[in-house]
GROMACS .gro file of C-alpha atoms in nm:
model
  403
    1UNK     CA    1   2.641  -0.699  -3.095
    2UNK     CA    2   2.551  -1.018  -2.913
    3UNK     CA    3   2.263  -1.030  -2.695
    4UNK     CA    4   2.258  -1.149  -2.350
    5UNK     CA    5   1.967  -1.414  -2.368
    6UNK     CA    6   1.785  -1.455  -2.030
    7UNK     CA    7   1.536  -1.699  -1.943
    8UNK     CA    8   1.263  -1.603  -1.657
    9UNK     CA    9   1.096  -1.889  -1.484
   10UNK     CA   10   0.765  -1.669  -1.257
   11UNK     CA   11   0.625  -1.789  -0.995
   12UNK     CA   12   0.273  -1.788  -1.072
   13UNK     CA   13   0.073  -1.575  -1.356
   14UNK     CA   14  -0.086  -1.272  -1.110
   15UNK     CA   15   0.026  -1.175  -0.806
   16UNK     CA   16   0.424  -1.200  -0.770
   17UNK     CA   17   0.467  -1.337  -1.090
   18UNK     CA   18   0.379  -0.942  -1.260
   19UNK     CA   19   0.586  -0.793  -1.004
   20UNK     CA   20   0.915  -0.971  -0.964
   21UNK     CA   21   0.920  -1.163  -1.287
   22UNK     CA   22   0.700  -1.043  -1.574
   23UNK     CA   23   0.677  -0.693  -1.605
   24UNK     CA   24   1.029  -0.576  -1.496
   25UNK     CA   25   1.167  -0.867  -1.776
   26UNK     CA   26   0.914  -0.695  -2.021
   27UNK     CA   27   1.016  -0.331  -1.990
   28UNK     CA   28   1.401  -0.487  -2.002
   29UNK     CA   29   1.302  -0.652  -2.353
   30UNK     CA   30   1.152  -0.302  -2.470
   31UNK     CA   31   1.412  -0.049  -2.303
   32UNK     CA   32   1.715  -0.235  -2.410
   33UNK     CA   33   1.581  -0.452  -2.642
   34UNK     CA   34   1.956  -0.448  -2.807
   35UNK     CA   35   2.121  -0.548  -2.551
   36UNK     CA   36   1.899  -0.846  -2.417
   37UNK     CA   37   1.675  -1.107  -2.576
   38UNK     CA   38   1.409  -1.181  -2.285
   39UNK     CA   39   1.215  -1.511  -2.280
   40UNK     CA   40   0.909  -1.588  -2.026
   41UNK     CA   41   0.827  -1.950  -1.993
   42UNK     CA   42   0.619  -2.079  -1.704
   43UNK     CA   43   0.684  -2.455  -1.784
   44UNK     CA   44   1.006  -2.484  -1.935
   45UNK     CA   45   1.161  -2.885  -2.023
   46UNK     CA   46   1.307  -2.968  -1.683
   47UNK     CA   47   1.507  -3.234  -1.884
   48UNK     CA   48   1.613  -3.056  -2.228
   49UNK     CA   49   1.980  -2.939  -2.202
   50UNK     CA   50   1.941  -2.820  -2.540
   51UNK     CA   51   1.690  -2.543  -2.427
   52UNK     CA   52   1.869  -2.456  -2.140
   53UNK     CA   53   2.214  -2.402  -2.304
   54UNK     CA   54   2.035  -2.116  -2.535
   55UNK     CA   55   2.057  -1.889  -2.198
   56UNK     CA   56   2.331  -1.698  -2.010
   57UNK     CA   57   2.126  -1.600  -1.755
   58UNK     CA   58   1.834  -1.772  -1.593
   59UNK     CA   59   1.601  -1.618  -1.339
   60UNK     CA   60   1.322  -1.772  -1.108
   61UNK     CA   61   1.125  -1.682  -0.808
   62UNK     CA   62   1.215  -1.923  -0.521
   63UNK     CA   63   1.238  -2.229  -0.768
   64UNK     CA   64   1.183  -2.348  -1.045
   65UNK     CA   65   0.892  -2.492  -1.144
   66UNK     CA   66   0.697  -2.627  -0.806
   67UNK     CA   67   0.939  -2.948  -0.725
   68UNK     CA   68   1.159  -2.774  -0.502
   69UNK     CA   69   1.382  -3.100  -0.488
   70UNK     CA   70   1.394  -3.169  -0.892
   71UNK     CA   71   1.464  -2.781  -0.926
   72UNK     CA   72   1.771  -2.775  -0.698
   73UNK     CA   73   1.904  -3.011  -0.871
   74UNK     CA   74   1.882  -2.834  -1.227
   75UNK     CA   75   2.016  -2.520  -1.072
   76UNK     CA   76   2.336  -2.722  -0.989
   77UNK     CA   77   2.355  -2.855  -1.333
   78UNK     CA   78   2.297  -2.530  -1.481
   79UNK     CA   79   2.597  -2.372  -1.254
   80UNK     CA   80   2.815  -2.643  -1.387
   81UNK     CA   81   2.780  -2.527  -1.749
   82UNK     CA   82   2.854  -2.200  -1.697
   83UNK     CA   83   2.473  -2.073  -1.707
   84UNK     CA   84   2.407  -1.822  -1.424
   85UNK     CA   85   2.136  -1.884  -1.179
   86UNK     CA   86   1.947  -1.619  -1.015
   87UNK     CA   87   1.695  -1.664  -0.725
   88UNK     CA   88   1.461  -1.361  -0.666
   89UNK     CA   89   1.254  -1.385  -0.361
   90UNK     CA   90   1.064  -1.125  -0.200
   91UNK     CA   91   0.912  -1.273   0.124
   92UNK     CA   92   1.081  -1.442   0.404
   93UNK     CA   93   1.028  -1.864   0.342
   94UNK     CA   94   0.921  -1.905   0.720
   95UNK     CA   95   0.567  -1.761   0.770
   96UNK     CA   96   0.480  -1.646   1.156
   97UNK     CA   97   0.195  -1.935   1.281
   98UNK     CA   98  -0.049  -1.694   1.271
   99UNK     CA   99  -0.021  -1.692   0.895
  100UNK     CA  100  -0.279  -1.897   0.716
  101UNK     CA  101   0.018  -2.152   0.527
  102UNK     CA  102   0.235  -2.170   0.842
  103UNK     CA  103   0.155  -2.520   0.904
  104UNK     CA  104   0.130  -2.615   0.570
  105UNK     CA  105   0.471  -2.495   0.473
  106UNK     CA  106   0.633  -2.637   0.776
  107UNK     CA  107   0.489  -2.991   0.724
  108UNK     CA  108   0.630  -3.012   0.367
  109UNK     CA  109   0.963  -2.829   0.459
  110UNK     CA  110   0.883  -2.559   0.178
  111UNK     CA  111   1.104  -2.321   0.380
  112UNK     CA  112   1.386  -2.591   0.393
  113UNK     CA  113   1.375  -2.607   0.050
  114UNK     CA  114   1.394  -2.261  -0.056
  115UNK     CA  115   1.695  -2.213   0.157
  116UNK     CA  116   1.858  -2.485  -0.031
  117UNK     CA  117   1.766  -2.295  -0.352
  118UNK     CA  118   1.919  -1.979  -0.243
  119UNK     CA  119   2.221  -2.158  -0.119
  120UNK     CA  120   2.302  -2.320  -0.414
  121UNK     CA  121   2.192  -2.020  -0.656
  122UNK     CA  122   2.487  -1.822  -0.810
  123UNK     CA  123   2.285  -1.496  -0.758
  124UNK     CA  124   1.972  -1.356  -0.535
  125UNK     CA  125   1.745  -1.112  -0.610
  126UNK     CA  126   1.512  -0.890  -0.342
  127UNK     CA  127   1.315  -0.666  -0.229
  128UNK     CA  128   1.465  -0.476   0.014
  129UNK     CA  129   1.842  -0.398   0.183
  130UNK     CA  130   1.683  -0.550   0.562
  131UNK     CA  131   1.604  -0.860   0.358
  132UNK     CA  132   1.954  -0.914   0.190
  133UNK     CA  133   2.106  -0.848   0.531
  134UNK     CA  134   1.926  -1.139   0.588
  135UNK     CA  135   1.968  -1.340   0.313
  136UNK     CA  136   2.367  -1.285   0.309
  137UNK     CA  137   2.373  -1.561   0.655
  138UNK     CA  138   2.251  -1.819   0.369
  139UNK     CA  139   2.419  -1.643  -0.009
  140UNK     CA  140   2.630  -1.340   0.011
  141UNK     CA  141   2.569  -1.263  -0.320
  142UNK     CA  142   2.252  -1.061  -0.272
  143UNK     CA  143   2.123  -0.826  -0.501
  144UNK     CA  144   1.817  -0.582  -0.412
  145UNK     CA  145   1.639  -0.504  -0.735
  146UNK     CA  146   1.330  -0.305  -0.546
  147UNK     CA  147   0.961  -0.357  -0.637
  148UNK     CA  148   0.846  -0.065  -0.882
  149UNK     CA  149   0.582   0.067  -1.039
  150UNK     CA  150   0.497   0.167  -1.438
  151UNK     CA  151   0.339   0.547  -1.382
  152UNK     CA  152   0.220   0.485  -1.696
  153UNK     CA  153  -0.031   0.148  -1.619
  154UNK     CA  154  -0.386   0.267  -1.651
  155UNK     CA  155  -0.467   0.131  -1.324
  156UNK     CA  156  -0.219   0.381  -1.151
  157UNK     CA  157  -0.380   0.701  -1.354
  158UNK     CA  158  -0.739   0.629  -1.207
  159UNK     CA  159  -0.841   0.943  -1.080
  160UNK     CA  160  -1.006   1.017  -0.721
  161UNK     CA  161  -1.326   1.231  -0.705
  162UNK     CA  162  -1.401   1.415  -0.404
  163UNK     CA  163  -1.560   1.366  -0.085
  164UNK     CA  164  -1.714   1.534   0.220
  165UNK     CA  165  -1.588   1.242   0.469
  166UNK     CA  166  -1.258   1.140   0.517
  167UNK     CA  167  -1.182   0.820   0.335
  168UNK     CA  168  -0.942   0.576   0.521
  169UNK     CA  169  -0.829   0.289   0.317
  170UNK     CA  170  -0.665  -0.024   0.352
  171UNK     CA  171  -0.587  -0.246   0.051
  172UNK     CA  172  -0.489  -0.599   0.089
  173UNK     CA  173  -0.523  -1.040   0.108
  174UNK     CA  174  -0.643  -1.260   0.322
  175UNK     CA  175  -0.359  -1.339   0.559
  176UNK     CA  176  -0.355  -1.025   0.710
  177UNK     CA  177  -0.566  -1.078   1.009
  178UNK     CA  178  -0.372  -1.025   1.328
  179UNK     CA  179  -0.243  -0.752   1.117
  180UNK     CA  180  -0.531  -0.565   1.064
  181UNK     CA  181  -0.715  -0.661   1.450
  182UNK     CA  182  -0.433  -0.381   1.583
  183UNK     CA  183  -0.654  -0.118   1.440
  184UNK     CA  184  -0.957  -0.241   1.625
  185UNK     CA  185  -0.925  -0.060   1.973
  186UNK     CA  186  -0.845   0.304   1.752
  187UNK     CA  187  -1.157   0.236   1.515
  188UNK     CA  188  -1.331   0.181   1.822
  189UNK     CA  189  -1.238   0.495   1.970
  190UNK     CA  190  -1.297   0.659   1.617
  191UNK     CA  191  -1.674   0.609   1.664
  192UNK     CA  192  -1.784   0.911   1.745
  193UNK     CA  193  -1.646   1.033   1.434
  194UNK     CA  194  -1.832   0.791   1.231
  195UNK     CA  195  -2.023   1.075   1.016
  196UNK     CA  196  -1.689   1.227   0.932
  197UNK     CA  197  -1.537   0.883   0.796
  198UNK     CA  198  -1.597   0.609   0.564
  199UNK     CA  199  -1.382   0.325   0.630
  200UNK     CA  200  -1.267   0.155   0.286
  201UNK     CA  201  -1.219  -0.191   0.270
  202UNK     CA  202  -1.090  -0.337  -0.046
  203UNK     CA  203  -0.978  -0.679  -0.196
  204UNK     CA  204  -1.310  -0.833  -0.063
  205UNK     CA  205  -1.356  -1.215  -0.154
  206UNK     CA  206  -1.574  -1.469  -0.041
  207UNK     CA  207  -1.441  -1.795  -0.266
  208UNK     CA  208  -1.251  -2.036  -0.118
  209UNK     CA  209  -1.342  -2.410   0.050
  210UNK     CA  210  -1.288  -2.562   0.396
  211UNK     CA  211  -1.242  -2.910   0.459
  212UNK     CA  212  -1.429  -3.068   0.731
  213UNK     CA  213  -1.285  -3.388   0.933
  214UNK     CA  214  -1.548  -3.668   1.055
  215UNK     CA  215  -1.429  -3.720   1.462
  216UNK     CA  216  -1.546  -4.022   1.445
  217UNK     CA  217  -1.521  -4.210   1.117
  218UNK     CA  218  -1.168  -3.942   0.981
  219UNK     CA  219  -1.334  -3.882   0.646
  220UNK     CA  220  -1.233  -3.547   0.509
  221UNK     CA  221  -1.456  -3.335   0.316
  222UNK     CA  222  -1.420  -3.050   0.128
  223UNK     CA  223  -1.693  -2.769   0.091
  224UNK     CA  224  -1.741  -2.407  -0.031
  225UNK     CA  225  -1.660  -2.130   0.205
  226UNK     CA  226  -1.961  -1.995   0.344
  227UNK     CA  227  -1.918  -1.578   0.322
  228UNK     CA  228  -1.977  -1.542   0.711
  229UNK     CA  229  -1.710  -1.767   0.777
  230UNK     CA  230  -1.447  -1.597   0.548
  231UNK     CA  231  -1.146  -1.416   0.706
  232UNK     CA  232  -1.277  -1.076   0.559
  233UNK     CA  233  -1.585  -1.092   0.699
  234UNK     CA  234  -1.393  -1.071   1.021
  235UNK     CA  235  -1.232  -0.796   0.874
  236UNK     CA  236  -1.566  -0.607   0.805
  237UNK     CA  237  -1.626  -0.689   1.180
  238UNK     CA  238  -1.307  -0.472   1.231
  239UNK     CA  239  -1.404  -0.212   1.009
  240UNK     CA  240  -1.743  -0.188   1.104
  241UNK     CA  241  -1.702  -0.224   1.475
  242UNK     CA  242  -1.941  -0.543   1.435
  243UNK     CA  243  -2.152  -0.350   1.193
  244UNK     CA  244  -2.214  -0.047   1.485
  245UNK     CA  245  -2.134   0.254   1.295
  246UNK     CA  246  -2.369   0.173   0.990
  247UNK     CA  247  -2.723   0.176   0.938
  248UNK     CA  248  -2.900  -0.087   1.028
  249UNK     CA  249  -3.003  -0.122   0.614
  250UNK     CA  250  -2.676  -0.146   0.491
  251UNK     CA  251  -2.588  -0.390   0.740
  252UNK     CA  252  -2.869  -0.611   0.615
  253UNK     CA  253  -2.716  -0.536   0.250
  254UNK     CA  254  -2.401  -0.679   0.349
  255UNK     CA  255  -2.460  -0.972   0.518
  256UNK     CA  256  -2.622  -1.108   0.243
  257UNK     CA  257  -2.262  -1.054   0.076
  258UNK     CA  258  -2.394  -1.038  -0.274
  259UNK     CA  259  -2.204  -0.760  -0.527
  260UNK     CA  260  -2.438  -0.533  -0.600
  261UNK     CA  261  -2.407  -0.183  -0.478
  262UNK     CA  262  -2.622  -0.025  -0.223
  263UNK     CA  263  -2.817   0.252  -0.308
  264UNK     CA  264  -2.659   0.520  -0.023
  265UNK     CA  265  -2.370   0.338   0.026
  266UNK     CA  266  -2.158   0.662  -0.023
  267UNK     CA  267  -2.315   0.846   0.314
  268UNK     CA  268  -2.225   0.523   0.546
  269UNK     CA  269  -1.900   0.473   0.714
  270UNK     CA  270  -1.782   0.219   0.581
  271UNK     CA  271  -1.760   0.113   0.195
  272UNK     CA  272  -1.714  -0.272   0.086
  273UNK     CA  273  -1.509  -0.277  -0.219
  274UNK     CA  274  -1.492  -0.652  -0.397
  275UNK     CA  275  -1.148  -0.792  -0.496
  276UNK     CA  276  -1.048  -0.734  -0.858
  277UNK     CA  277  -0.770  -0.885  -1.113
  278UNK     CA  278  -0.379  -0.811  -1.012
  279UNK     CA  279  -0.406  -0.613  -1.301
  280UNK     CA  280  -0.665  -0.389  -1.172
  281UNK     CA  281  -0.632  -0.359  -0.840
  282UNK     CA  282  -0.424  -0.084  -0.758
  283UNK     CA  283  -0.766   0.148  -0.917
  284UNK     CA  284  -0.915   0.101  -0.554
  285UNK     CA  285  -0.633   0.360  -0.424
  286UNK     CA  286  -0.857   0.637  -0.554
  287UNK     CA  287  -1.160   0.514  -0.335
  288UNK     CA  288  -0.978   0.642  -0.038
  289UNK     CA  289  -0.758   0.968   0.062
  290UNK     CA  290  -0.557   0.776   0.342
  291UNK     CA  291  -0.369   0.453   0.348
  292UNK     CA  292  -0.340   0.229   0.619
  293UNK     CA  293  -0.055  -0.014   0.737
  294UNK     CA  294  -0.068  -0.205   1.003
  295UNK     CA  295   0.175  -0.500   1.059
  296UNK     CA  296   0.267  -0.715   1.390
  297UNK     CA  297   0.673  -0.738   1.428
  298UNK     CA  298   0.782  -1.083   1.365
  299UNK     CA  299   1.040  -1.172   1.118
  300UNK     CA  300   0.844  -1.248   0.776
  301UNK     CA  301   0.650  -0.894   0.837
  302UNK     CA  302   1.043  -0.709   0.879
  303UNK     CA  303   1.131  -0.898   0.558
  304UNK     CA  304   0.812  -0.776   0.382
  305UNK     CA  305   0.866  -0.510   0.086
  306UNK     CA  306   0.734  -0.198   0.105
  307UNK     CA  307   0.468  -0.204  -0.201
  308UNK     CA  308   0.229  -0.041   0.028
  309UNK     CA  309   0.451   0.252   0.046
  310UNK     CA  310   0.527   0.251  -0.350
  311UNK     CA  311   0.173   0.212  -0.444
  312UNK     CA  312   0.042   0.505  -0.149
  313UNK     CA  313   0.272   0.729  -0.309
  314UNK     CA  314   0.228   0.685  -0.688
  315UNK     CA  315  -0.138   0.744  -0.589
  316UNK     CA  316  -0.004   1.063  -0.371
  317UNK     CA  317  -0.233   0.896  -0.067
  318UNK     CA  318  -0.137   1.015   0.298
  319UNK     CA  319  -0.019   0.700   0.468
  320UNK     CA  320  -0.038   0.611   0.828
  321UNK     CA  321   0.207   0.310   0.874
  322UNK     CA  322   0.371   0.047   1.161
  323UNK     CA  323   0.718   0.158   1.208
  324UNK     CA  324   0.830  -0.125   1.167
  325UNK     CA  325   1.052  -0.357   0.885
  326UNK     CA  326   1.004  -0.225   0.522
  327UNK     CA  327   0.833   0.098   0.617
  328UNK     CA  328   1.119   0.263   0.827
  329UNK     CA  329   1.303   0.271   0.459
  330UNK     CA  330   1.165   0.568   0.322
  331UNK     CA  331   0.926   0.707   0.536
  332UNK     CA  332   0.998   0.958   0.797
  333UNK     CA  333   0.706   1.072   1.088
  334UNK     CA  334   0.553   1.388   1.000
  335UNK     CA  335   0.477   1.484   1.311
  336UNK     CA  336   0.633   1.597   1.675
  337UNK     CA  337   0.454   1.695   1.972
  338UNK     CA  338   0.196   1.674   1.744
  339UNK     CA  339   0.274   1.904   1.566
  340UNK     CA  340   0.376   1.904   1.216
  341UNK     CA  341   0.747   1.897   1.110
  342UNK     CA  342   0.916   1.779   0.761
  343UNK     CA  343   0.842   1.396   0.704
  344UNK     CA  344   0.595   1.249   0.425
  345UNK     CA  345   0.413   0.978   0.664
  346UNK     CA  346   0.262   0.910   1.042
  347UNK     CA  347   0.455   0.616   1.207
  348UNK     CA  348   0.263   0.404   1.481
  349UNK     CA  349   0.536   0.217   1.715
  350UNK     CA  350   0.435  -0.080   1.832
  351UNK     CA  351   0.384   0.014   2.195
  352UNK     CA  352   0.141   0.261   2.072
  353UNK     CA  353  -0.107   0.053   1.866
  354UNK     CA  354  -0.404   0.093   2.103
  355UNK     CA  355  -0.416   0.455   2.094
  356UNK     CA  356  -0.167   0.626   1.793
  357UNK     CA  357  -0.381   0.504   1.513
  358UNK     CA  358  -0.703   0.676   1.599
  359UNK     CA  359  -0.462   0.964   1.739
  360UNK     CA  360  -0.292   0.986   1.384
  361UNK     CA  361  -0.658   0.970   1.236
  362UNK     CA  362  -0.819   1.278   1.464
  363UNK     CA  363  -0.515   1.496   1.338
  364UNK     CA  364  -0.637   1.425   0.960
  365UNK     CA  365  -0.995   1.504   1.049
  366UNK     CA  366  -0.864   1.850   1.206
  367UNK     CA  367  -0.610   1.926   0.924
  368UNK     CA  368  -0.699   1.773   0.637
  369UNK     CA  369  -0.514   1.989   0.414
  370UNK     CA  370  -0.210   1.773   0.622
  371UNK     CA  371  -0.360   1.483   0.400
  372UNK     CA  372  -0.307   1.666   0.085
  373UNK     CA  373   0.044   1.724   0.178
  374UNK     CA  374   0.170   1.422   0.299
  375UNK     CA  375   0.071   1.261  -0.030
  376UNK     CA  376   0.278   1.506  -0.203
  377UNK     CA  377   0.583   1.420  -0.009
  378UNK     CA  378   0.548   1.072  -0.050
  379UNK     CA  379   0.476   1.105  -0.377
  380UNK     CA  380   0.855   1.265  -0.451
  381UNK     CA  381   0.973   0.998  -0.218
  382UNK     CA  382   0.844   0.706  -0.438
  383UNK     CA  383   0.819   0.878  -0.792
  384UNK     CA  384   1.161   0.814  -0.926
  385UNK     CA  385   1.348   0.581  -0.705
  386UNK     CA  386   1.062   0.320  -0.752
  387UNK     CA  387   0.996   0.390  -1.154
  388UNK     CA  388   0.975   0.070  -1.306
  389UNK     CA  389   1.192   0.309  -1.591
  390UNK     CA  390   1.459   0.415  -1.353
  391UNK     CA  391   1.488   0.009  -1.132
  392UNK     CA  392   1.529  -0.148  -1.521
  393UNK     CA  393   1.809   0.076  -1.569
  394UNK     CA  394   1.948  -0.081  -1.287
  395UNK     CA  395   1.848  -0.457  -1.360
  396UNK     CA  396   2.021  -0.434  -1.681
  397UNK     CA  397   2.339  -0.310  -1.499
  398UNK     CA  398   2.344  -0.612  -1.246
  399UNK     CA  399   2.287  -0.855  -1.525
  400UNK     CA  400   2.567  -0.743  -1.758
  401UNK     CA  401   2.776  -0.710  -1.432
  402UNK     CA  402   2.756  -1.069  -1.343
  403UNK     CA  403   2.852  -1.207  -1.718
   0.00000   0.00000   0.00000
């Protein structure tokens, strides 16, 4: 039998690149490794035809390779030899302006070009069925191949030890500012049940550089970030309520932002936990019992996938979400009157954010076996419609389908 040979062009080699190129191609190699012969190349010859004409299929994340212009270009070629092109993209290619590449995007016309890409593309790939609705105005021949998880990665097994507070959680980069500021008037109102809660912050980073502009003379120059002036030390401001709700030791710890644990830091509020590898990161789900979030509505948040929602229920985590976009998929609000009714999350609306967040928290505080449950149900939400075993199955069905 004659394999199908498919060539997949990621993105990057973290981030993205695991998600929605690497690992999904690598568990198609090993579950129907005689079917399809898989091939990963992050630089391939732009201007070989020989190499290209080994493939029947060729996949890439918004382009391929990082000239936009040069790659729609090959894409063409490649349609007009009979080699099938398929786009995967799993954010929207306009960023709202309060995101931290807006500008930069829009100057270069990044989003122009990845519209071209998916226009010209004989197939696209995504995350979710409100982002091929989407996506059809531009290709109709959309695809939704959802984000999913390997139970079996050891950083999905880590297990969580027990606690006398309630640990809330939120797990995330560094664009999500506006994001995470709707929580601020609830954790404000949360205060008084600061010796009940730790707030758990993770992804922490400090690195990074700023460039500074001369008014008078127009010299640019570029410097390291100082910690203080990152966007997650505004998040800690959040988190902390300016560093109210801990002692006044730990706060001293902190803002000297080096990684070393402090000694108590278990019986304060609020926990700091320091970004780690894509490969690795998922362990900080069992530093918390409760998931958070939080997202503005604008377009690219609708068009967002709903990892959050996969990971929180691999790691059977209650999850208090934005009803909004990706999380009105699968989740359904547990609660009515306030009272408890079958769903397997909380739901904020938007009109709601300066009062349902610390309102959804209270109820945990009161009920916590509620937080034991609702990880359950999300758990059999998630567990087998987001199985990196189960969404393969399905990958290998669209890609035979399209020959």
């Amino acid at each position: 039998m004659t394999k199908i040979k498919v060539l997949v062009i990621p993105s990057d080699r973290s981030g993205v690149g695991k998600f929605r190129s690497v690992d999904p191609h690598i568990f198609l190699q090993n579950l129907y490794g005689d079917e399809f012969h898989i091939d990963i190349v992050y630089d391939p010859p732009y201007d070989d035809m020989n190499f290209w004409k080994q493939y029947q299929i060729v996949s890439y994340h918004r382009s391929i390779g990082a000239d936009f212009e040069k790659a729609n270009a090959l894409i063409r070629i490649l349609n007009s030899i009979g080699i099938i092109t398929v786009c995967d993209i799993d954010d929207y290619w306009m960023p709202g302006k309060e995101h931290p590449i807006h500008d930069i995007i829009k100057f270069n016309k990044i989003n122009e070009k990845i519209v071209e890409n998916l226009r010209v593309s004989k197939y696209v790939t995504t995350t979710t069925t409100l982002f091929a609705d989407e996506i059809k105005k531009i290709n109709k021949n959309v695809f939704v191949i959802p984000n999913a998880i390997n139970p079996n990665e050891p950083q999905f097994k880590e297990p969580t030890l027990p606690s006398d507070r309630l640990r809330i959680g939120w797990l995330g980069v560094s664009s999500h500012f506006h994001d995470l500021d709707i929580l601020n008037p609830s954790f404000g109102k949360l205060v008084q049940h600061k010796d009940k809660l730790q707030y758990v912050l993770c992804g922490f980073d400090v690195r990074g550089t700023v460039t500074e502009i001369n008014s008078q003379t127009g010299e640019h120059t570029k410097r390291d970030i100082r910690p203080e002036e990152t966007v997650w030390a505004q998040y800690e401001k959040i988190f902390t309520q300016n560093y109210g709700n801990i002692s006044e030791e730990y706060k001293k710890h902190l803002v000297n932002y080096n990684t070393n644990s402090f000694p108590n830091e278990m019986a304060e509020s609020y926990l700091r936990v320091w970004t780690k590898p894509v490969t690795s990161y998922a362990k900080n789900y069992s530093k918390f019992d409760v998931s958070l979030s939080p997202i503005k509505n604008h377009m690219f948040n609708r068009m967002k996938s709903q990892l959050k929602v996969i990971e929180a229920g691999f790691y059977k985590k209650a999850l208090i979400a934005s009803n909004i976009g990706p999380y009105t998929l699968d989740l359904k609000h547990c609660l009515k009157n306030g009272e408890f009714v079958d769903g397997n999350a909380m739901l904020v609306d938007e009109v709601r954010n300066n009062s349902d967040w610390a309102k959804c928290i209270e109820k945990l505080i009161k009920n916590p076996n509620l937080v034991k449950d609702m990880g359950e149900r999300l758990y059999e939400t998630v567990k087998d419609k987001y199985d990196l075993n189960i969404v393969t199955k399905d990958r290998a069905e669209f890609y035979k389908s399209i020959l």
